[in-house]
Short mmCIF file of C-alpha atoms and ligand atoms in Angstrom, two decimals:
data_model
loop_
_atom_site.label_atom_id
_atom_site.label_comp_id
_atom_site.label_asym_id
_atom_site.label_seq_id
_atom_site.Cartn_x
_atom_site.Cartn_y
_atom_site.Cartn_z
CA UNK A 1 94.34 109.28 119.39
CA UNK A 2 97.63 110.96 117.98
CA UNK A 3 98.48 108.80 114.73
CA UNK A 4 101.80 108.72 112.92
CA UNK A 5 100.97 107.87 109.17
CA UNK A 6 104.37 107.47 106.71
CA UNK A 7 103.60 108.24 103.47
CA UNK A 8 101.04 111.24 103.91
CA UNK A 9 101.59 113.20 100.95
CA UNK A 10 100.73 110.18 98.61
CA UNK A 11 97.15 109.01 97.29
CA UNK A 12 95.99 107.10 100.07
CA UNK A 13 97.92 108.16 102.68
CA UNK A 14 96.48 111.76 102.28
CA UNK A 15 93.33 110.52 101.59
CA UNK A 16 93.50 108.63 104.83
CA UNK A 17 95.03 111.34 107.09
CA UNK A 18 92.03 113.67 105.98
CA UNK A 19 89.81 110.89 107.05
CA UNK A 20 91.66 110.67 110.90
CA UNK A 21 91.13 114.26 110.94
CA UNK A 22 87.77 114.21 110.39
CA UNK A 23 86.79 111.73 112.74
CA UNK A 24 88.94 113.96 115.56
CA UNK A 25 92.20 112.62 116.00
CA UNK A 26 95.28 114.20 115.89
CA UNK A 27 97.96 113.15 112.74
CA UNK A 28 101.94 113.87 112.52
CA UNK A 29 102.60 112.99 108.46
CA UNK A 30 106.04 111.93 107.44
CA UNK A 31 107.21 111.57 103.79
CA UNK A 32 110.07 112.67 101.59
CA UNK A 33 108.00 113.60 98.48
CA UNK A 34 109.63 110.87 96.51
CA UNK A 35 106.39 110.12 94.50
CA UNK A 36 103.94 112.57 96.70
CA UNK A 37 102.61 115.95 96.16
CA UNK A 38 102.82 118.46 99.24
CA UNK A 39 99.44 119.91 97.14
CA UNK A 40 97.93 116.78 98.55
CA UNK A 41 98.19 117.83 101.77
CA UNK A 42 97.75 121.94 101.26
CA UNK A 43 94.30 122.17 102.85
CA UNK A 44 95.95 120.73 106.08
CA UNK A 45 98.34 123.47 106.54
CA UNK A 46 97.91 125.23 109.79
CA UNK A 47 95.49 122.67 110.93
CA UNK A 48 95.95 122.10 114.49
CA UNK A 49 96.09 118.68 114.82
CA UNK A 50 98.22 118.42 111.74
CA UNK A 51 101.45 118.21 111.64
CA UNK A 52 104.13 117.32 108.57
CA UNK A 53 107.47 116.09 108.53
CA UNK A 54 109.32 115.70 105.95
CA UNK A 55 111.73 112.56 106.59
CA UNK A 56 112.70 109.36 104.98
CA UNK A 57 111.59 106.33 106.87
CA UNK A 58 114.45 104.48 105.17
CA UNK A 59 116.50 105.72 108.01
CA UNK A 60 115.81 105.72 111.72
CA UNK A 61 113.37 109.46 112.08
CA UNK A 62 113.19 109.20 115.42
CA UNK A 63 110.87 111.18 117.45
CA UNK A 64 111.02 114.85 118.48
CA UNK A 65 111.01 116.18 121.99
CA UNK A 66 107.59 118.12 122.63
CA UNK A 67 105.71 115.71 119.92
CA UNK A 68 102.75 113.66 121.82
CA UNK A 69 104.05 110.04 121.69
CA UNK A 70 101.79 108.55 118.54
CA UNK A 71 99.27 105.54 119.78
CA UNK A 72 99.46 104.21 116.26
CA UNK A 73 101.83 104.21 113.19
CA UNK A 74 100.43 103.74 110.28
CA UNK A 75 103.42 102.42 107.29
CA UNK A 76 101.86 103.61 104.03
CA UNK A 77 105.49 105.16 102.84
CA UNK A 78 106.03 103.27 99.26
CA UNK A 79 106.17 103.88 95.85
CA UNK A 80 103.54 101.98 94.40
CA UNK A 81 103.17 102.51 90.77
CA UNK A 82 104.54 100.12 88.05
CA UNK A 83 106.54 102.93 86.50
CA UNK A 84 108.83 103.31 89.59
CA UNK A 85 109.54 99.83 89.94
CA UNK A 86 112.70 100.70 87.80
CA UNK A 87 113.88 103.80 88.33
CA UNK A 88 112.97 103.90 92.24
CA UNK A 89 113.51 100.05 92.46
CA UNK A 90 115.74 100.36 95.60
CA UNK A 91 114.28 103.34 97.51
CA UNK A 92 111.11 100.93 97.10
CA UNK A 93 113.11 97.81 98.57
CA UNK A 94 114.34 99.82 101.26
CA UNK A 95 110.95 101.84 102.13
CA UNK A 96 109.63 98.56 102.47
CA UNK A 97 111.85 96.76 104.20
CA UNK A 98 114.26 99.14 106.37
CA UNK A 99 110.91 101.24 106.58
CA UNK A 100 108.92 98.60 108.46
CA UNK A 101 111.34 97.75 110.78
CA UNK A 102 112.35 101.35 111.66
CA UNK A 103 108.40 101.96 111.85
CA UNK A 104 107.81 98.93 113.82
CA UNK A 105 111.11 99.42 116.10
CA UNK A 106 109.43 103.08 116.62
CA UNK A 107 105.75 101.19 117.78
CA UNK A 108 107.58 99.66 120.10
CA UNK A 109 109.72 102.20 121.45
CA UNK A 110 106.32 104.47 121.99
CA UNK A 111 104.22 101.32 122.83
CA UNK A 112 101.91 102.10 119.73
CA UNK A 113 99.78 100.21 117.59
CA UNK A 114 101.37 99.56 114.13
CA UNK A 115 99.51 99.08 110.70
CA UNK A 116 100.92 98.13 107.47
CA UNK A 117 99.59 98.89 104.20
CA UNK A 118 100.58 95.71 102.45
CA UNK A 119 99.36 94.68 98.39
CA UNK A 120 97.59 92.31 96.87
CA UNK A 121 100.56 92.19 94.11
CA UNK A 122 102.06 89.53 97.68
CA UNK A 123 99.57 87.06 95.95
CA UNK A 124 101.53 87.41 92.57
CA UNK A 125 100.02 85.89 89.04
CA UNK A 126 97.61 83.97 91.20
CA UNK A 127 96.76 80.64 90.96
CA UNK A 128 93.87 80.72 93.00
CA UNK A 129 90.84 82.97 92.38
CA UNK A 130 89.51 84.86 93.71
CA UNK A 131 92.64 85.51 96.42
CA UNK A 132 91.77 84.99 99.95
CA UNK A 133 93.89 85.76 102.61
CA UNK A 134 94.85 82.20 102.81
CA UNK A 135 96.68 81.90 99.77
CA UNK A 136 100.43 81.87 99.61
CA UNK A 137 101.19 83.54 96.35
CA UNK A 138 102.95 83.06 92.83
CA UNK A 139 105.60 85.44 92.54
CA UNK A 140 108.70 85.89 90.79
CA UNK A 141 111.88 86.62 92.87
CA UNK A 142 113.71 88.01 89.94
CA UNK A 143 111.46 89.74 87.61
CA UNK A 144 111.13 93.44 86.83
CA UNK A 145 108.24 93.52 90.17
CA UNK A 146 109.74 91.40 92.65
CA UNK A 147 111.55 94.80 93.69
CA UNK A 148 107.65 95.62 95.30
CA UNK A 149 105.77 92.38 95.90
CA UNK A 150 109.00 90.51 97.64
CA UNK A 151 109.73 93.94 99.52
CA UNK A 152 105.73 94.07 100.96
CA UNK A 153 106.28 90.03 101.57
CA UNK A 154 109.19 90.58 103.47
CA UNK A 155 107.55 93.59 105.25
CA UNK A 156 104.78 91.72 106.41
CA UNK A 157 107.00 89.03 107.29
CA UNK A 158 108.97 91.63 109.78
CA UNK A 159 104.98 92.42 111.21
CA UNK A 160 104.45 88.80 112.23
CA UNK A 161 108.05 88.70 113.65
CA UNK A 162 107.43 91.54 116.13
CA UNK A 163 104.10 89.85 116.85
CA UNK A 164 105.64 86.50 117.24
CA UNK A 165 109.16 88.06 119.23
CA UNK A 166 107.72 90.93 121.19
CA UNK A 167 103.90 90.44 121.10
CA UNK A 168 103.70 93.71 119.19
CA UNK A 169 100.28 94.99 117.86
CA UNK A 170 100.59 95.22 114.24
CA UNK A 171 98.33 94.91 111.21
CA UNK A 172 98.17 94.14 107.51
CA UNK A 173 95.69 95.38 105.19
CA UNK A 174 95.99 93.90 101.56
CA UNK A 175 95.55 96.61 99.66
CA UNK A 176 94.28 96.03 95.72
CA UNK A 177 93.71 98.15 92.76
CA UNK A 178 92.04 101.44 94.48
CA UNK A 179 91.46 104.79 92.22
CA UNK A 180 90.36 107.97 93.04
CA UNK A 181 91.12 111.76 93.27
CA UNK A 182 95.09 112.49 94.15
CA UNK A 183 96.39 110.01 91.69
CA UNK A 184 98.84 111.31 89.45
CA UNK A 185 98.30 111.60 86.09
CA UNK A 186 101.55 110.30 85.15
CA UNK A 187 101.95 107.72 87.47
CA UNK A 188 101.71 104.48 84.95
CA UNK A 189 98.57 103.07 86.64
CA UNK A 190 95.72 101.81 84.70
CA UNK A 191 93.12 104.15 84.94
CA UNK A 192 95.12 107.32 85.35
CA UNK A 193 96.89 106.72 81.80
CA UNK A 194 93.50 105.79 80.24
CA UNK A 195 91.73 109.18 81.64
CA UNK A 196 94.86 111.64 80.47
CA UNK A 197 94.85 109.85 77.02
CA UNK A 198 91.15 110.12 77.16
CA UNK A 199 91.52 113.82 77.55
CA UNK A 200 94.24 114.41 75.18
CA UNK A 201 92.05 112.48 72.32
CA UNK A 202 95.11 110.16 72.23
CA UNK A 203 94.66 106.10 71.90
CA UNK A 204 94.11 104.49 75.33
CA UNK A 205 97.17 102.33 75.94
CA UNK A 206 96.28 99.10 76.71
CA UNK A 207 98.50 96.14 77.53
CA UNK A 208 98.07 92.79 75.70
CA UNK A 209 94.74 92.39 74.74
CA UNK A 210 92.70 93.53 77.19
CA UNK A 211 91.39 90.59 78.52
CA UNK A 212 93.00 91.08 81.33
CA UNK A 213 90.74 91.41 84.57
CA UNK A 214 91.31 93.76 87.69
CA UNK A 215 88.89 94.69 90.08
CA UNK A 216 89.18 98.64 90.86
CA UNK A 217 88.00 99.90 94.68
CA UNK A 218 87.36 103.47 95.45
CA UNK A 219 89.35 105.37 97.72
CA UNK A 220 86.93 105.90 99.98
CA UNK A 221 85.77 102.66 100.47
CA UNK A 222 89.61 101.48 101.34
CA UNK A 223 90.05 104.49 103.67
CA UNK A 224 87.11 102.96 105.43
CA UNK A 225 88.54 99.27 105.33
CA UNK A 226 91.79 100.39 106.71
CA UNK A 227 90.09 102.86 109.71
CA UNK A 228 88.21 99.73 110.84
CA UNK A 229 90.77 97.58 110.60
CA UNK A 230 92.75 99.99 113.18
CA UNK A 231 90.44 101.08 115.26
CA UNK A 232 89.42 97.01 115.24
CA UNK A 233 91.04 94.34 117.37
CA UNK A 234 91.78 92.55 114.23
CA UNK A 235 95.10 92.05 113.06
CA UNK A 236 94.72 90.64 109.63
CA UNK A 237 96.28 89.94 106.82
CA UNK A 238 92.44 91.28 105.28
CA UNK A 239 92.17 92.09 101.82
CA UNK A 240 90.45 94.92 101.36
CA UNK A 241 89.33 95.81 97.79
CA UNK A 242 86.67 95.60 95.27
CA UNK A 243 85.29 92.03 93.92
CA UNK A 244 83.46 93.67 91.11
CA UNK A 245 85.89 92.23 88.57
CA UNK A 246 86.10 93.86 85.00
CA UNK A 247 88.47 93.14 81.90
CA UNK A 248 90.62 96.09 81.10
CA UNK A 249 89.31 96.65 77.69
CA UNK A 250 86.07 97.21 79.29
CA UNK A 251 87.67 99.72 81.51
CA UNK A 252 89.05 101.37 78.37
CA UNK A 253 85.49 101.42 77.03
CA UNK A 254 84.19 102.80 79.96
CA UNK A 255 86.76 105.71 80.53
CA UNK A 256 85.71 106.62 76.66
CA UNK A 257 82.13 107.13 77.50
CA UNK A 258 82.72 109.16 80.88
CA UNK A 259 84.96 111.13 79.42
CA UNK A 260 83.03 111.78 76.17
CA UNK A 261 86.38 111.25 74.20
CA UNK A 262 86.97 109.99 70.86
CA UNK A 263 89.89 108.41 71.31
CA UNK A 264 90.28 104.75 70.65
CA UNK A 265 92.02 102.08 71.99
CA UNK A 266 96.07 100.94 71.09
CA UNK A 267 97.06 97.55 72.21
CA UNK A 268 100.61 97.28 72.96
CA UNK A 269 102.63 94.01 74.75
CA UNK A 270 102.11 93.22 77.72
CA UNK A 271 104.32 93.24 80.51
CA UNK A 272 106.15 90.69 82.01
CA UNK A 273 104.87 89.04 85.30
CA UNK A 274 101.65 91.19 84.35
CA UNK A 275 99.07 89.51 86.29
CA UNK A 276 96.20 87.86 84.36
CA UNK A 277 93.68 88.15 86.69
CA UNK A 278 93.00 89.78 90.01
CA UNK A 279 90.14 90.11 92.45
CA UNK A 280 89.76 89.81 95.93
CA UNK A 281 87.86 87.71 98.51
CA UNK A 282 86.70 89.97 101.24
CA UNK A 283 84.49 87.16 103.11
CA UNK A 284 87.47 87.59 105.89
CA UNK A 285 86.64 92.01 105.62
CA UNK A 286 83.34 91.46 105.67
CA UNK A 287 83.30 89.16 108.60
CA UNK A 288 85.49 90.72 110.67
CA UNK A 289 85.26 94.38 110.30
CA UNK A 290 81.31 94.14 108.72
CA UNK A 291 82.90 96.22 105.82
CA UNK A 292 81.85 96.23 101.83
CA UNK A 293 82.58 98.43 99.14
CA UNK A 294 79.75 100.85 98.54
CA UNK A 295 81.26 103.22 95.60
CA UNK A 296 79.85 102.02 92.04
CA UNK A 297 82.83 101.99 89.14
CA UNK A 298 80.18 104.24 87.71
CA UNK A 299 80.23 106.88 90.09
CA UNK A 300 84.02 106.60 91.43
CA UNK A 301 85.01 106.84 87.62
CA UNK A 302 82.91 110.25 87.43
CA UNK A 303 84.47 111.56 90.89
CA UNK A 304 87.81 111.04 89.43
CA UNK A 305 87.29 111.96 85.95
CA UNK A 306 86.17 115.21 87.94
CA UNK A 307 89.26 115.32 89.99
CA UNK A 308 91.28 114.94 86.61
CA UNK A 309 89.54 117.35 84.71
CA UNK A 310 90.50 119.99 87.11
CA UNK A 311 93.87 118.90 87.14
CA UNK A 312 94.96 118.78 84.01
CA UNK A 313 92.50 121.60 82.66
CA UNK A 314 94.82 123.78 84.68
CA UNK A 315 98.10 122.58 84.35
CA UNK A 316 99.18 119.77 82.18
CA UNK A 317 96.56 119.26 79.45
CA UNK A 318 97.87 120.45 75.99
CA UNK A 319 96.58 123.69 74.81
CA UNK A 320 93.66 123.35 72.73
CA UNK A 321 93.70 119.49 72.74
CA UNK A 322 90.59 119.67 75.43
P1 LIG B 401 101.60 107.29 95.98
O1 LIG B 401 102.90 107.25 95.33
O2 LIG B 401 100.80 107.83 95.68
O3 LIG B 401 102.14 107.65 97.97
C1 LIG B 401 103.35 107.11 98.62
C2 LIG B 401 103.74 108.22 99.38
O4 LIG B 401 105.20 107.27 100.28
C3 LIG B 401 104.65 108.89 98.90
O5 LIG B 401 104.10 110.41 99.48
C4 LIG B 401 105.95 109.15 98.57
O6 LIG B 401 106.74 110.31 98.78
C5 LIG B 401 106.12 108.41 100.17
N1 LIG B 401 107.22 108.03 100.50
C6 LIG B 401 108.10 107.14 99.54
N2 LIG B 401 108.98 106.31 99.98
C7 LIG B 401 109.39 106.83 100.96
C8 LIG B 401 110.31 107.23 102.16
N3 LIG B 401 111.31 106.40 102.29
N4 LIG B 401 110.11 108.01 103.20
C9 LIG B 401 108.87 108.95 103.09
N5 LIG B 401 107.70 108.36 102.53
C10 LIG B 401 108.26 107.64 101.65
O7 LIG B 401 101.27 105.63 96.29
P2 LIG B 401 99.64 105.14 97.33
O8 LIG B 401 98.95 104.70 96.00
O9 LIG B 401 99.53 106.22 97.93
O10 LIG B 401 100.18 103.65 98.27
C11 LIG B 401 100.24 104.04 99.45
C12 LIG B 401 100.72 102.67 99.67
O11 LIG B 401 99.38 102.00 99.97
C13 LIG B 401 101.85 102.06 99.43
O12 LIG B 401 102.46 100.94 100.97
C14 LIG B 401 101.05 101.00 98.31
O13 LIG B 401 102.24 99.88 98.30
C15 LIG B 401 100.12 100.48 98.76
N6 LIG B 401 99.27 100.38 98.42
C16 LIG B 401 98.34 101.14 97.19
C17 LIG B 401 97.49 100.33 96.30
C18 LIG B 401 96.85 101.33 95.24
O14 LIG B 401 96.15 101.05 94.63
N7 LIG B 401 96.95 102.62 95.45
C19 LIG B 401 97.56 99.20 96.48
C20 LIG B 401 98.03 98.52 96.88
C21 LIG B 401 98.92 99.08 97.58
#
């Protein structure tokens, strides 16, 4: 298939492009590099089945004559890190609102299948545990996380409107916390923050008392789930995540042990609307896609730490502190 991937230079997008190329597809990646990095795609430069376009999906991007029409559009373009919710607030909302609209219109014009990368953040600070796809969420419209949570909810509603009004083949994956190589060390998400601090021998910043839980999915497992959804006849929404729930304090201790760091833990105030618990119910993904995560946290952490060691060792760790 010829597949358009927006957000191709990002953490998830670049790993997904690799998988598509490995499967023999032709890929057009689109990115405006607001949070993505060209180096995530360096290894695909010059590849016969890969093209990269620098474009902002908040505006119509059109389709150049000569490029084969996409058979599928996978819309992943959106900053996703809590540190971006302030400075990139409007851009996040536009990537998910106008960006989703423009990509759905493009899919309609091209007769292409569409897949939206949504998020577990649509569940907000959930009152139901674990979160099934039927749970409608507990989300503030006015808190600092609303720019992300509410624009993803809008994007999902837009996808469903295209299904109803145009019978669009438009799918939704709800992605839970994912980690792995190509995350940015400074992106504010918990594992990059912990690993970077551990390498600097600085205290790991735990927000709140550390008893809040998360469940972390390794990137190759996520990519497998999204790929299966794209190739299936399912529309979703379907949760993809790893239900192995763990407290943030325990993760901090695991990172300290796995890096061999002398770091301690520093407790900070919890940010507003920070979810207390987050754990996917993946019954649907198992039943409809035959999917289950395979990479245990110990293994995934080791691979992620190896990536950060190379990355930070080369460019970003302060001299004399490694
Ligand atoms: P990321 O920031 O690494 O990647 C996002 C990419 O989109 C970047 O390359 C960025 O430059 C690009 N982008 C943003 N706005 C754009 C625009 N207007 N036009 C073109 N490109 C634009 O983040 P990620 O973690 O890879 O997230 C990818 C997608 O997966 C997002 O939609 C995010 O909401 C979703 N998601 C990720 C996670 C996770 O744990 N990583 C969890 C839930 C959902």
